[in-house]
PDB file of C-alpha atoms in Angstrom:
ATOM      1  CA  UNK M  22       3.166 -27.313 -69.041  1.00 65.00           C
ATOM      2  CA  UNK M  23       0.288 -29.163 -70.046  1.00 80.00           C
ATOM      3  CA  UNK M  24      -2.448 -29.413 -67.346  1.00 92.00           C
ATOM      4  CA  UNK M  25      -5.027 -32.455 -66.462  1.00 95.00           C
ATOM      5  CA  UNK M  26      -6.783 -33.531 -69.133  1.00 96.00           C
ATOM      6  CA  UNK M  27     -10.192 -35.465 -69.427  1.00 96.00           C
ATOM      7  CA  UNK M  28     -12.501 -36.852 -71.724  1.00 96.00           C
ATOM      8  CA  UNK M  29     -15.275 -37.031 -72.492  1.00 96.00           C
ATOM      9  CA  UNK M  30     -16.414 -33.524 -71.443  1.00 95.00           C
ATOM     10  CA  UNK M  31     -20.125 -34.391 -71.559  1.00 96.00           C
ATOM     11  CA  UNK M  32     -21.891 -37.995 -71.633  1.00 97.00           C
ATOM     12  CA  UNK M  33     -25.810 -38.750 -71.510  1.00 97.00           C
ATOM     13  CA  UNK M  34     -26.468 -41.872 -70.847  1.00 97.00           C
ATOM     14  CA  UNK M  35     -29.646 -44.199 -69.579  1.00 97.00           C
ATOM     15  CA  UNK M  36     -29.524 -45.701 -66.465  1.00 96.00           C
ATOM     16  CA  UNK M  37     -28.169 -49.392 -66.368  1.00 96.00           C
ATOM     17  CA  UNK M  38     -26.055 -48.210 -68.909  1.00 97.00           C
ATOM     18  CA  UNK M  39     -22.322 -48.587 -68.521  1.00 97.00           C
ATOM     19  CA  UNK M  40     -19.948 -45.456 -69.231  1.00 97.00           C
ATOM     20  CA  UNK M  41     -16.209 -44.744 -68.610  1.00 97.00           C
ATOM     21  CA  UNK M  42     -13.874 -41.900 -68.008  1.00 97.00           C
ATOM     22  CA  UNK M  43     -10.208 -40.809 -69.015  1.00 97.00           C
ATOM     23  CA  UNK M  44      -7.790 -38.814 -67.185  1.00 97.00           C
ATOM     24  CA  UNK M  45      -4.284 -38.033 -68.479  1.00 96.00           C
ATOM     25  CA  UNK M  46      -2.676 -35.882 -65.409  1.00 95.00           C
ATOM     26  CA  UNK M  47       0.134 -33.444 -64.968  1.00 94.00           C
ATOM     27  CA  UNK M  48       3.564 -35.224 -66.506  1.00 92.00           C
ATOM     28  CA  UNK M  49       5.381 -36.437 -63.448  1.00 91.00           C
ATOM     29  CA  UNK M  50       2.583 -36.199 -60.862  1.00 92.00           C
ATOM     30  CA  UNK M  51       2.459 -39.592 -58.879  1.00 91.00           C
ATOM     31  CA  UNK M  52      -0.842 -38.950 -56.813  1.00 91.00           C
ATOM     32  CA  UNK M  53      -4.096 -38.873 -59.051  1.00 94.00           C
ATOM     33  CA  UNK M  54      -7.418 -38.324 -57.454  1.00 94.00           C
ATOM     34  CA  UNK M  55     -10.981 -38.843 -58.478  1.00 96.00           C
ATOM     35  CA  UNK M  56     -13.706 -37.042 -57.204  1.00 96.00           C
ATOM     36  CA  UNK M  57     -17.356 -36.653 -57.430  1.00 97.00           C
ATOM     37  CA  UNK M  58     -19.473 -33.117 -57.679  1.00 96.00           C
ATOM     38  CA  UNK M  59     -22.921 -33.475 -57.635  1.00 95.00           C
ATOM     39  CA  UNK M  60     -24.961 -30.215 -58.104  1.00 92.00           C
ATOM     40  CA  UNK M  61     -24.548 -27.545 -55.559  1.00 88.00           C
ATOM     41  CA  UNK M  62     -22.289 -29.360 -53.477  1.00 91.00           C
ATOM     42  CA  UNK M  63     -18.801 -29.590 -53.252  1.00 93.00           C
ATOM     43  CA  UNK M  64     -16.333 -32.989 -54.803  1.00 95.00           C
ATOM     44  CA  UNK M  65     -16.431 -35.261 -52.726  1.00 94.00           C
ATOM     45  CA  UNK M  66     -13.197 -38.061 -53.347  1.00 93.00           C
ATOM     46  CA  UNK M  67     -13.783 -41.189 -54.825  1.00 96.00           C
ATOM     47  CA  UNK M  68     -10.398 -42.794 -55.027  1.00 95.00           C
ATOM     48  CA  UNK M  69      -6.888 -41.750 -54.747  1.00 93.00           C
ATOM     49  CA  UNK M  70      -3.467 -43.398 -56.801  1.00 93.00           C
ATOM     50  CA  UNK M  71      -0.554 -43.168 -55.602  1.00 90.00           C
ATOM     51  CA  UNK M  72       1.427 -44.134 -58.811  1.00 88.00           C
ATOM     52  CA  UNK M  73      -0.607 -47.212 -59.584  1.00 84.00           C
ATOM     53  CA  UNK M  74      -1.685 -48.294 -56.230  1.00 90.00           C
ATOM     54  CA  UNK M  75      -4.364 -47.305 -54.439  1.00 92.00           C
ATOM     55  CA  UNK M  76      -4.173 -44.851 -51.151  1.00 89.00           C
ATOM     56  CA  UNK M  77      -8.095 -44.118 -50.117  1.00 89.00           C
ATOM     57  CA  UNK M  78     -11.211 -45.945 -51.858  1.00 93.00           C
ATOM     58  CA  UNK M  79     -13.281 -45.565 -48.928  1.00 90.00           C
ATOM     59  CA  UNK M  80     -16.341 -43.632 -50.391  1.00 91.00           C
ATOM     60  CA  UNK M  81     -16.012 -45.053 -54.046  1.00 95.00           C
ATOM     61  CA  UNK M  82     -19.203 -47.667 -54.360  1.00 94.00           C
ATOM     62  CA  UNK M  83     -17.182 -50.415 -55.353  1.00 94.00           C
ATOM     63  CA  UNK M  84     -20.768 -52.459 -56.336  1.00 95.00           C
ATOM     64  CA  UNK M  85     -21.041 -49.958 -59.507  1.00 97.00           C
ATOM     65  CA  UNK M  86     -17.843 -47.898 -60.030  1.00 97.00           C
ATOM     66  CA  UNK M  87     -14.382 -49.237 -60.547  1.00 97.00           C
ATOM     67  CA  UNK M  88     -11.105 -47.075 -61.447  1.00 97.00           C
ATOM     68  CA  UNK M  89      -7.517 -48.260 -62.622  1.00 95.00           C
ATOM     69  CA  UNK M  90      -4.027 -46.255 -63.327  1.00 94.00           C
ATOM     70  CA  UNK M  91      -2.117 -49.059 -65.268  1.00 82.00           C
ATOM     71  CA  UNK M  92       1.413 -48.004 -65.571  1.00 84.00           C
ATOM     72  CA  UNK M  93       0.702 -45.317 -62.854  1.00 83.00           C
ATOM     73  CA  UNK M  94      -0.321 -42.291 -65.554  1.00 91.00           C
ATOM     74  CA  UNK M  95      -3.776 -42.295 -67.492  1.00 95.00           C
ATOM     75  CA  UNK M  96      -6.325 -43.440 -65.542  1.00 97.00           C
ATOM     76  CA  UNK M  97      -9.703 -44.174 -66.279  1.00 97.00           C
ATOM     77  CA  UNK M  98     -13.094 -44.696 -63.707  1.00 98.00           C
ATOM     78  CA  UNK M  99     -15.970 -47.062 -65.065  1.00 98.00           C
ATOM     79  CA  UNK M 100     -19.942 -47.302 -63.744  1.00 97.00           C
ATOM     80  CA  UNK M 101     -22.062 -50.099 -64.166  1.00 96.00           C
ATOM     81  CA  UNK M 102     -24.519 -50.303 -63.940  1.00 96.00           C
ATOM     82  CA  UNK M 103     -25.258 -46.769 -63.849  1.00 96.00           C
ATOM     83  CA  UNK M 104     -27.947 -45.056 -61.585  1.00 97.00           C
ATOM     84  CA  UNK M 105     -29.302 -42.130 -61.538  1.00 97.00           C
ATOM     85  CA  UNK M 106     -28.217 -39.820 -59.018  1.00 96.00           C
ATOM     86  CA  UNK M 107     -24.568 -41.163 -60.646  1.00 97.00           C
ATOM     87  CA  UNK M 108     -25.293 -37.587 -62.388  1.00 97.00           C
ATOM     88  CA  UNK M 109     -22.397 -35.281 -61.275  1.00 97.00           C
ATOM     89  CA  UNK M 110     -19.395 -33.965 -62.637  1.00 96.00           C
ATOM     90  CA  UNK M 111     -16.606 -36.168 -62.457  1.00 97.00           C
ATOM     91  CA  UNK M 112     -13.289 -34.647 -61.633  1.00 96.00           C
ATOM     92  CA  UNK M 113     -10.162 -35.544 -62.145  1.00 96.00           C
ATOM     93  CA  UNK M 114      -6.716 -34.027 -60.324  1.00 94.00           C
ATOM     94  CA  UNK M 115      -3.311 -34.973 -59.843  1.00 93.00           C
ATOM     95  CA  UNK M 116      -0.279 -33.624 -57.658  1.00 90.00           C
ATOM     96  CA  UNK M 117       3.442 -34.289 -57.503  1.00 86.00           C
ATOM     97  CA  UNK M 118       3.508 -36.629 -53.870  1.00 75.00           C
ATOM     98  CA  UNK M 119       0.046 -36.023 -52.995  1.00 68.00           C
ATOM     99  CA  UNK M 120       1.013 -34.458 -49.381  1.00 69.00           C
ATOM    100  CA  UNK M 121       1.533 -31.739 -47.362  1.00 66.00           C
ATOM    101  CA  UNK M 122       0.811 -28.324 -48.777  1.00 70.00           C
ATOM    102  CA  UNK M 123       0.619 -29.440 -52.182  1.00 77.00           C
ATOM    103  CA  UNK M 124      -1.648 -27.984 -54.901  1.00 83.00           C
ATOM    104  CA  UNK M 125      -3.977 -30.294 -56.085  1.00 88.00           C
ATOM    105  CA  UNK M 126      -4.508 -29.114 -60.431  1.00 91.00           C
ATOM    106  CA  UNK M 127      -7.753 -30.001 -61.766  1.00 93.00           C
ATOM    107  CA  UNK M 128      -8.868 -31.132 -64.974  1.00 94.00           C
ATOM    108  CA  UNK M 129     -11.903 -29.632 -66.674  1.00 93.00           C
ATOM    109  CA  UNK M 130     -14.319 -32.607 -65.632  1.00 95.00           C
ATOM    110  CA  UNK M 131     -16.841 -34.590 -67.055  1.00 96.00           C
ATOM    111  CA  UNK M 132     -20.312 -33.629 -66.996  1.00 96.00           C
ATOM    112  CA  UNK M 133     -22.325 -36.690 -66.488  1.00 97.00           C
ATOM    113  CA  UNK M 134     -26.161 -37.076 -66.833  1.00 97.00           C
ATOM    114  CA  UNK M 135     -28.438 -40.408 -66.177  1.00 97.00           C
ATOM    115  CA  UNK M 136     -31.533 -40.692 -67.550  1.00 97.00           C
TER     116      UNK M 136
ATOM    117  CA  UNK Q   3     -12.862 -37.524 -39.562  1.00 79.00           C
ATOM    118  CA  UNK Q   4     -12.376 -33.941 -41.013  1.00 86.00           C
ATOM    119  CA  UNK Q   5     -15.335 -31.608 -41.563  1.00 92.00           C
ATOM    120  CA  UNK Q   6     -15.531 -28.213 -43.632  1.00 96.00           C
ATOM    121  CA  UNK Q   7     -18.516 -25.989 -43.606  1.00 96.00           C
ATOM    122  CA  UNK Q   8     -18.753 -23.295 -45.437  1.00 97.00           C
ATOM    123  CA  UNK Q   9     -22.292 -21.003 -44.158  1.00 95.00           C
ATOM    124  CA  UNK Q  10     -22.806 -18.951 -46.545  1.00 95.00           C
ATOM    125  CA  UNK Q  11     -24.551 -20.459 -49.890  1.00 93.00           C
ATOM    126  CA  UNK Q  12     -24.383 -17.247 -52.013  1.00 95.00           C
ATOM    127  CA  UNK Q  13     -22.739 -13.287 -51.444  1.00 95.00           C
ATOM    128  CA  UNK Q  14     -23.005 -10.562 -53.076  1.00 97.00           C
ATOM    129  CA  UNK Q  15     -20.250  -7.499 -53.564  1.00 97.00           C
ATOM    130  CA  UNK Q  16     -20.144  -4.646 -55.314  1.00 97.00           C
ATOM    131  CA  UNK Q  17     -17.180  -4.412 -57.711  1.00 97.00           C
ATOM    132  CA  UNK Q  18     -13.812  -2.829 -56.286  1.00 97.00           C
ATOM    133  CA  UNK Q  19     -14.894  -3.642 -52.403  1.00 97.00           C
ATOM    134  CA  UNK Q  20     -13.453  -6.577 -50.647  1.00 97.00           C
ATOM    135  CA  UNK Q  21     -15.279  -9.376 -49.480  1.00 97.00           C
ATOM    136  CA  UNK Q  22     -14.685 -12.373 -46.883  1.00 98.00           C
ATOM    137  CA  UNK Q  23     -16.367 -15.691 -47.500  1.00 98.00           C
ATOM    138  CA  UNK Q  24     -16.485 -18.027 -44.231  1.00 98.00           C
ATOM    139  CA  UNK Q  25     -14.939 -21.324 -43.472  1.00 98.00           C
ATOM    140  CA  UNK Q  26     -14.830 -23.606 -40.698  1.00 97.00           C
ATOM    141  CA  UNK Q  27     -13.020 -26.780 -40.443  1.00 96.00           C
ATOM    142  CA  UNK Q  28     -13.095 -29.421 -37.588  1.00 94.00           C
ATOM    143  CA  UNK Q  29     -10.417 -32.215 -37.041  1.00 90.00           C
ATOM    144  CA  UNK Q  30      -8.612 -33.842 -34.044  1.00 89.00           C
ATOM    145  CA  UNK Q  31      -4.994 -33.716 -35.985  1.00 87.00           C
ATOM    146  CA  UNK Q  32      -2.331 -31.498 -35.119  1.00 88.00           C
ATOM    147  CA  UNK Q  33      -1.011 -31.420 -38.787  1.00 88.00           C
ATOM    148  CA  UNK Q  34      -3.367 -29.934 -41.561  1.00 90.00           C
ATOM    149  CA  UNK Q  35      -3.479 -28.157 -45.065  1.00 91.00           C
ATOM    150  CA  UNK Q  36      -6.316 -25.197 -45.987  1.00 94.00           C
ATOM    151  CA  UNK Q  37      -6.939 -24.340 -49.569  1.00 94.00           C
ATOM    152  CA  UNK Q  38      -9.391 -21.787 -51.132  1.00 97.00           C
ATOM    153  CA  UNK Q  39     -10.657 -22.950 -55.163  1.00 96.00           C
ATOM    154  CA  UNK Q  40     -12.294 -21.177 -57.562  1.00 97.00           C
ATOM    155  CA  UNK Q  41     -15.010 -23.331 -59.455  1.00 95.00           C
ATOM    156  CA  UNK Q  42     -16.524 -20.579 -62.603  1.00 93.00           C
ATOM    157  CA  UNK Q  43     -18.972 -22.009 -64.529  1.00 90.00           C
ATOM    158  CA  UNK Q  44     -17.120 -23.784 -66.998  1.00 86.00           C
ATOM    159  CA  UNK Q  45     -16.537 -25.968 -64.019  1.00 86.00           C
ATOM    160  CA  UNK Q  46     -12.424 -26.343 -63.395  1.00 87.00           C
ATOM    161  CA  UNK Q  47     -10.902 -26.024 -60.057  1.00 92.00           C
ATOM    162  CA  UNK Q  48      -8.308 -23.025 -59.614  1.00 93.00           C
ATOM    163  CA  UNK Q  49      -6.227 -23.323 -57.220  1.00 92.00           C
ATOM    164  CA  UNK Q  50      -5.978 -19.753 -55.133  1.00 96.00           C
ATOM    165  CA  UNK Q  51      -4.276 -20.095 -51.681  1.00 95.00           C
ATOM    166  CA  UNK Q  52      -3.098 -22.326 -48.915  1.00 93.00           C
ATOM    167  CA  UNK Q  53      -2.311 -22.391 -45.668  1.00 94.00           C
ATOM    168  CA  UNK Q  54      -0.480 -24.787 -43.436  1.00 91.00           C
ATOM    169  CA  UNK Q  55      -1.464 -25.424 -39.978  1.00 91.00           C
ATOM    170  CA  UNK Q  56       1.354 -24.096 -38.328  1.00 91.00           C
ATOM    171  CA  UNK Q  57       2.096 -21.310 -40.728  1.00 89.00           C
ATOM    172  CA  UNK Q  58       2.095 -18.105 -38.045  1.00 87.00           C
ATOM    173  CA  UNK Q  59       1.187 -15.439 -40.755  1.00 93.00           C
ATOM    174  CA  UNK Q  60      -1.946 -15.685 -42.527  1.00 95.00           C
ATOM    175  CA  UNK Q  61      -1.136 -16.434 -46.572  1.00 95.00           C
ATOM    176  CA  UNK Q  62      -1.666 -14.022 -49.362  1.00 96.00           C
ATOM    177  CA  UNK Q  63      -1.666 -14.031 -52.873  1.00 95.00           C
ATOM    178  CA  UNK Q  64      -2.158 -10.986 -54.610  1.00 96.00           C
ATOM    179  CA  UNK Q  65      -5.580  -9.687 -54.121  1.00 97.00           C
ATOM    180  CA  UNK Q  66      -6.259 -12.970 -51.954  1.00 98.00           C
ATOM    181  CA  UNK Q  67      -5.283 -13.562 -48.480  1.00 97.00           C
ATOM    182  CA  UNK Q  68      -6.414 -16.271 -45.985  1.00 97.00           C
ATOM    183  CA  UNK Q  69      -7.514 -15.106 -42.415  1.00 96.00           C
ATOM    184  CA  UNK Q  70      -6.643 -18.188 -39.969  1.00 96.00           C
ATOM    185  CA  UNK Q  71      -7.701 -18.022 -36.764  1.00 95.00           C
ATOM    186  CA  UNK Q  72      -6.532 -21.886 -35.663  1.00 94.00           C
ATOM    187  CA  UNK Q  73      -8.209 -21.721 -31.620  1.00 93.00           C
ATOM    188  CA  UNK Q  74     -11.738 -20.891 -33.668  1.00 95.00           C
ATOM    189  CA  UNK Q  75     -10.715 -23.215 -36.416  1.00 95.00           C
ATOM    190  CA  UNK Q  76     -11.806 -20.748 -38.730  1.00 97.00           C
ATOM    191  CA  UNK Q  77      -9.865 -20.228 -42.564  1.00 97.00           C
ATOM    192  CA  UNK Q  78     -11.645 -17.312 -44.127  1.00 98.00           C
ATOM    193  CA  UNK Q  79     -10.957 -15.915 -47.632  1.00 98.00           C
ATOM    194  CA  UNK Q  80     -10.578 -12.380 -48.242  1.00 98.00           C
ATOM    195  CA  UNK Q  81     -10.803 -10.769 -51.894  1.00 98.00           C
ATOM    196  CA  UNK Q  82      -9.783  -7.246 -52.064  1.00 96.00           C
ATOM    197  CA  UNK Q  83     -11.076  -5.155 -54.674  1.00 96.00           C
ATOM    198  CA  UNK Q  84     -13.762  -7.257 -55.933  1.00 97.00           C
ATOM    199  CA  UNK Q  85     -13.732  -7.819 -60.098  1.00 97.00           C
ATOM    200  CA  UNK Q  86     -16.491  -9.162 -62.559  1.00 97.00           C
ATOM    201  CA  UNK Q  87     -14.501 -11.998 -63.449  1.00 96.00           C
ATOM    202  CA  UNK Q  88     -14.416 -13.116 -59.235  1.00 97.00           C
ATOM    203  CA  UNK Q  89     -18.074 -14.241 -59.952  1.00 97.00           C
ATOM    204  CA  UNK Q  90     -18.031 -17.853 -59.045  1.00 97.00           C
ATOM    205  CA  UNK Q  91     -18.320 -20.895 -56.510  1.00 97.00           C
ATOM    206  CA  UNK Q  92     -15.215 -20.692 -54.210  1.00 98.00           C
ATOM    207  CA  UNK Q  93     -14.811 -23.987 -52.268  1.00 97.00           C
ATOM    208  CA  UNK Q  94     -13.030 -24.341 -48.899  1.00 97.00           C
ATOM    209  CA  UNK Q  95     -10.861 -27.484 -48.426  1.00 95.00           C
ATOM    210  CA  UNK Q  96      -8.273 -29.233 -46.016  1.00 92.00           C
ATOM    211  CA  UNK Q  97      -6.116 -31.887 -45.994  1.00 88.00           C
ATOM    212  CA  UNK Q  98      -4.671 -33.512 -43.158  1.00 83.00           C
ATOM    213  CA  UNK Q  99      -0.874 -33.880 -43.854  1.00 73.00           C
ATOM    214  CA  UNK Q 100      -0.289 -37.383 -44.055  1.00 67.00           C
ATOM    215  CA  UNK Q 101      -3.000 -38.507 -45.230  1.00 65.00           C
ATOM    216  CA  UNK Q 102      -3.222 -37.202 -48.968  1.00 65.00           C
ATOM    217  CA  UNK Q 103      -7.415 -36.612 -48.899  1.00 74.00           C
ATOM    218  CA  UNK Q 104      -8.991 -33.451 -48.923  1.00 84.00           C
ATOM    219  CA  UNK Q 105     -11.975 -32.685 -47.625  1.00 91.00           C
ATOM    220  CA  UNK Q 106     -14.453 -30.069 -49.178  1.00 94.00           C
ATOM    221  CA  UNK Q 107     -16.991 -27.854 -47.989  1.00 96.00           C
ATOM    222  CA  UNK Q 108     -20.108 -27.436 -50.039  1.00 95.00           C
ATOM    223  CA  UNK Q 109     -18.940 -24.058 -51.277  1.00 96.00           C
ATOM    224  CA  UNK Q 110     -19.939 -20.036 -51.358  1.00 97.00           C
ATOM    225  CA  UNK Q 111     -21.592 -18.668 -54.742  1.00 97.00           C
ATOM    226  CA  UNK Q 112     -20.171 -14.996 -54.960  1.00 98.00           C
ATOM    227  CA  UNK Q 113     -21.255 -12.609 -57.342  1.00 97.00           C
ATOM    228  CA  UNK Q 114     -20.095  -9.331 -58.407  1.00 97.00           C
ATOM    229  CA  UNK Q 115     -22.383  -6.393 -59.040  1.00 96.00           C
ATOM    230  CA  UNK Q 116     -20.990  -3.980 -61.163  1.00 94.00           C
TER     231      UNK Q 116
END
């Protein structure tokens, strides 16, 4: 089975720049999750799908980022303008129903930094 | 809201001795996930144990097991005899049941001495 999959895996970019990520998740998981890692702490969630709607977008800065899941598989999260403690790793999960004791599976993440 | 912290920034262990890394959680529901990850330095989440609220034995997974203590709210991790490769982060989390979000703690750095 095929696990979460991201790209890019690295991206420098200036600040006010714009950038975007991809996530292709587990094949029949209906719950995909963003979440933000900035150095030495842990993710923190930035918006979760449930199919192609979203469930929680509380702590996403809707001003700068924005994230989609059109036909409720890939999705992909945007920043712009970006700033720079934006620099994190961006991580990317998914799960089958996204409750109870269910694993969360993690993609590899994308390392971004803002110059 | 739900809280995780973890205390301990960084542990060391010698290689084949156990080791317990700390976690304490806080929330007012009834109805709640733990999880342990491992985060090595290439930076990918592994999943390594859960346990559910009202689960009355503490989990295990091989050379992992959870030690819940629910009146303290406490969900420490336990490695048994400790290996090179354990050297990571390992990140505490919890997820109430119905709601889908986990919360994470800002993790323990453990390294293994050989």
């Amino acid at each position: 089975e095929a696990g979460v999959a991201q790209s890019p895996r690295y991206k420098i970019i200036e600040k006010r720049q714009s950038v975007a990520f991809w996530c292709n998740p587990i094949s029949g998981h209906a719950t995909l999750y963003w979440y933000q890692q900035i150095l030495g702490q842990g993710p923190k969630l930035l918006i979760q799908f449930q199919n192609n709607g979203v469930v929680d977008d509380s702590q996403l800065p809707k001003d700068r980022f924005s994230a989609e899941r059109l036909k409720g598989v890939d999705s992909t999260l945007k920043i712009q303008p970006a700033k720079l403690e934006d620099s994190a790793v961006y991580l990317c999960a998914s799960s089958f129903q996204g409750v109870g004791q269910e694993t969360q599976y993690f993609g590899p993440g994308t390392r971004l930094l803002v110059l | 809201a739900q809280k995780i912290t973890q205390t301990q920034p960084g542990m060391f262990v010698q290689e084949k001795e156990a080791v317990t890394l700390d976690c304490t959680y806080d929330t007012s529901d009834q109805s709640y996930g733990l999880f342990w990850y491992k985060q090595p330095s290439s930076g990918e989440m592994i999943f390594l144990i859960y346990q559910g609220s009202y689960d009355e034995q503490n989990a295990t997974e091989g050379r992992y097991s959870l030690n819940f203590q629910k009146a303290r709210k406490s969900a420490n991790l336990v490695i048994s005899a400790s290996q090179l490769g354990d050297s990571a982060m390992y990140f505490c989390a919890m997820r109430v049941t119905n709601a889908g979000k986990s919360t994470f703690g800002d993790g323990t750095t453990l390294t293994v001495k050989p």
